[in-house]
């Protein structure tokens, strides 16, 4: 009788693993406060700076600090920024921080999202 329960249990386990795949879940649209979001922010010299949020210190106030990775590109549109953000080999600059009000006082958009790895988090700690 023990053998009878082992086979159905193993089949049920295999079926449930397929149903829990992370690939089946749609990613939420990134926002200003999404850790891992790529933001295109209007640059002083024209076009947009592309940055990626690694962490945010604060609670939604204008003086919150965003630890970001800036990228060495200058997209001319949000669509171009979105396409560039999807390239994992994008040339990066050193991690820095900026204020929330710097971003929100300019034309900006969250254009892409990728989870922040533990190695990336170590860059600003």
Short mmCIF file of C-alpha atoms in Angstrom, two decimals:
data_model
loop_
_atom_site.label_atom_id
_atom_site.label_comp_id
_atom_site.label_asym_id
_atom_site.label_seq_id
_atom_site.Cartn_x
_atom_site.Cartn_y
_atom_site.Cartn_z
CA UNK A 1 0.00 0.00 0.00
CA UNK A 2 2.92 2.36 0.62
CA UNK A 3 3.96 2.10 -3.05
CA UNK A 4 0.49 3.25 -4.15
CA UNK A 5 0.90 6.64 -2.41
CA UNK A 6 4.47 7.26 -3.64
CA UNK A 7 3.67 7.27 -7.35
CA UNK A 8 0.72 9.70 -7.27
CA UNK A 9 2.58 12.00 -4.85
CA UNK A 10 5.64 12.21 -7.10
CA UNK A 11 3.47 12.89 -10.16
CA UNK A 12 1.58 15.60 -8.28
CA UNK A 13 4.88 17.17 -7.20
CA UNK A 14 6.18 17.28 -10.76
CA UNK A 15 2.96 18.82 -12.03
CA UNK A 16 2.96 21.48 -9.32
CA UNK A 17 6.56 22.48 -10.07
CA UNK A 18 5.63 23.32 -13.65
CA UNK A 19 2.73 25.46 -12.50
CA UNK A 20 4.93 27.61 -10.24
CA UNK A 21 7.37 28.74 -12.90
CA UNK A 22 8.51 32.33 -12.54
CA UNK A 23 8.41 32.59 -16.33
CA UNK A 24 4.64 32.33 -16.19
CA UNK A 25 4.32 35.49 -14.06
CA UNK A 26 4.20 38.88 -15.78
CA UNK A 27 6.64 41.42 -14.34
CA UNK A 28 4.97 44.54 -12.96
CA UNK A 29 5.69 47.81 -14.73
CA UNK A 30 8.60 49.56 -13.00
CA UNK A 31 8.02 52.84 -11.19
CA UNK A 32 10.30 55.47 -9.76
CA UNK A 33 10.51 53.47 -6.51
CA UNK A 34 11.17 50.06 -8.08
CA UNK A 35 14.51 48.61 -7.05
CA UNK A 36 16.19 47.51 -10.29
CA UNK A 37 14.28 50.00 -12.48
CA UNK A 38 16.06 51.66 -15.37
CA UNK A 39 15.17 55.35 -15.49
CA UNK A 40 15.65 57.72 -18.39
CA UNK A 41 16.11 61.22 -16.94
CA UNK A 42 16.41 64.39 -19.05
CA UNK A 43 20.07 65.39 -19.32
CA UNK A 44 21.33 68.97 -19.14
CA UNK A 45 23.09 68.56 -22.50
CA UNK A 46 20.01 67.11 -24.21
CA UNK A 47 18.72 63.61 -24.60
CA UNK A 48 18.46 61.41 -21.53
CA UNK A 49 20.74 59.94 -18.91
CA UNK A 50 20.08 56.25 -18.33
CA UNK A 51 20.39 55.16 -14.70
CA UNK A 52 19.39 52.06 -12.75
CA UNK A 53 18.11 52.19 -9.18
CA UNK A 54 19.99 49.86 -6.83
CA UNK A 55 18.49 51.09 -3.55
CA UNK A 56 16.49 53.96 -2.13
CA UNK A 57 17.03 55.50 1.30
CA UNK A 58 13.94 57.32 2.45
CA UNK A 59 10.19 57.14 2.52
CA UNK A 60 8.95 58.89 -0.60
CA UNK A 61 10.05 62.41 0.31
CA UNK A 62 11.92 64.81 -2.03
CA UNK A 63 15.18 64.34 -0.11
CA UNK A 64 15.27 60.53 -0.54
CA UNK A 65 18.64 59.26 -1.80
CA UNK A 66 18.72 56.92 -4.80
CA UNK A 67 21.82 54.77 -5.18
CA UNK A 68 22.13 54.31 -8.92
CA UNK A 69 24.32 52.91 -11.64
CA UNK A 70 24.66 55.49 -14.42
CA UNK A 71 25.32 54.16 -17.92
CA UNK A 72 27.69 55.68 -20.48
CA UNK A 73 25.00 56.27 -23.11
CA UNK A 74 22.86 59.23 -24.14
CA UNK A 75 19.57 57.98 -25.60
CA UNK A 76 17.48 60.56 -27.42
CA UNK A 77 14.09 59.09 -26.53
CA UNK A 78 12.39 56.88 -23.95
CA UNK A 79 12.07 54.15 -26.60
CA UNK A 80 15.81 54.24 -27.30
CA UNK A 81 16.51 54.20 -23.55
CA UNK A 82 14.26 51.12 -23.17
CA UNK A 83 16.12 49.29 -25.95
CA UNK A 84 19.52 50.17 -24.46
CA UNK A 85 18.46 49.12 -20.95
CA UNK A 86 17.80 45.59 -22.19
CA UNK A 87 21.48 45.11 -23.12
CA UNK A 88 23.28 43.39 -20.20
CA UNK A 89 26.65 44.55 -21.60
CA UNK A 90 25.74 48.23 -21.39
CA UNK A 91 28.82 50.30 -20.37
CA UNK A 92 28.47 51.39 -16.73
CA UNK A 93 29.92 54.20 -14.71
CA UNK A 94 30.67 54.12 -10.97
CA UNK A 95 27.74 53.78 -8.57
CA UNK A 96 26.61 57.14 -7.20
CA UNK A 97 23.60 58.64 -5.50
CA UNK A 98 21.12 61.32 -6.49
CA UNK A 99 18.08 62.86 -4.85
CA UNK A 100 14.48 62.06 -5.67
CA UNK A 101 13.84 65.74 -6.42
CA UNK A 102 16.61 65.71 -9.05
CA UNK A 103 14.69 63.03 -10.96
CA UNK A 104 11.18 64.35 -10.43
CA UNK A 105 12.11 67.92 -11.40
CA UNK A 106 12.98 66.70 -14.91
CA UNK A 107 11.31 64.79 -17.71
CA UNK A 108 11.78 61.13 -16.76
CA UNK A 109 10.35 57.66 -17.29
CA UNK A 110 10.90 54.18 -15.87
CA UNK A 111 11.79 52.31 -19.08
CA UNK A 112 12.83 48.80 -18.01
CA UNK A 113 13.38 46.53 -15.03
CA UNK A 114 15.82 43.82 -14.05
CA UNK A 115 16.24 42.39 -10.55
CA UNK A 116 19.26 43.66 -8.63
CA UNK A 117 21.75 40.88 -7.92
CA UNK A 118 23.58 40.49 -4.62
CA UNK A 119 26.83 41.35 -6.42
CA UNK A 120 25.32 44.64 -7.62
CA UNK A 121 24.12 45.45 -4.09
CA UNK A 122 27.68 45.01 -2.80
CA UNK A 123 28.82 47.85 -5.07
CA UNK A 124 27.23 50.50 -2.85
CA UNK A 125 27.60 48.93 0.58
#
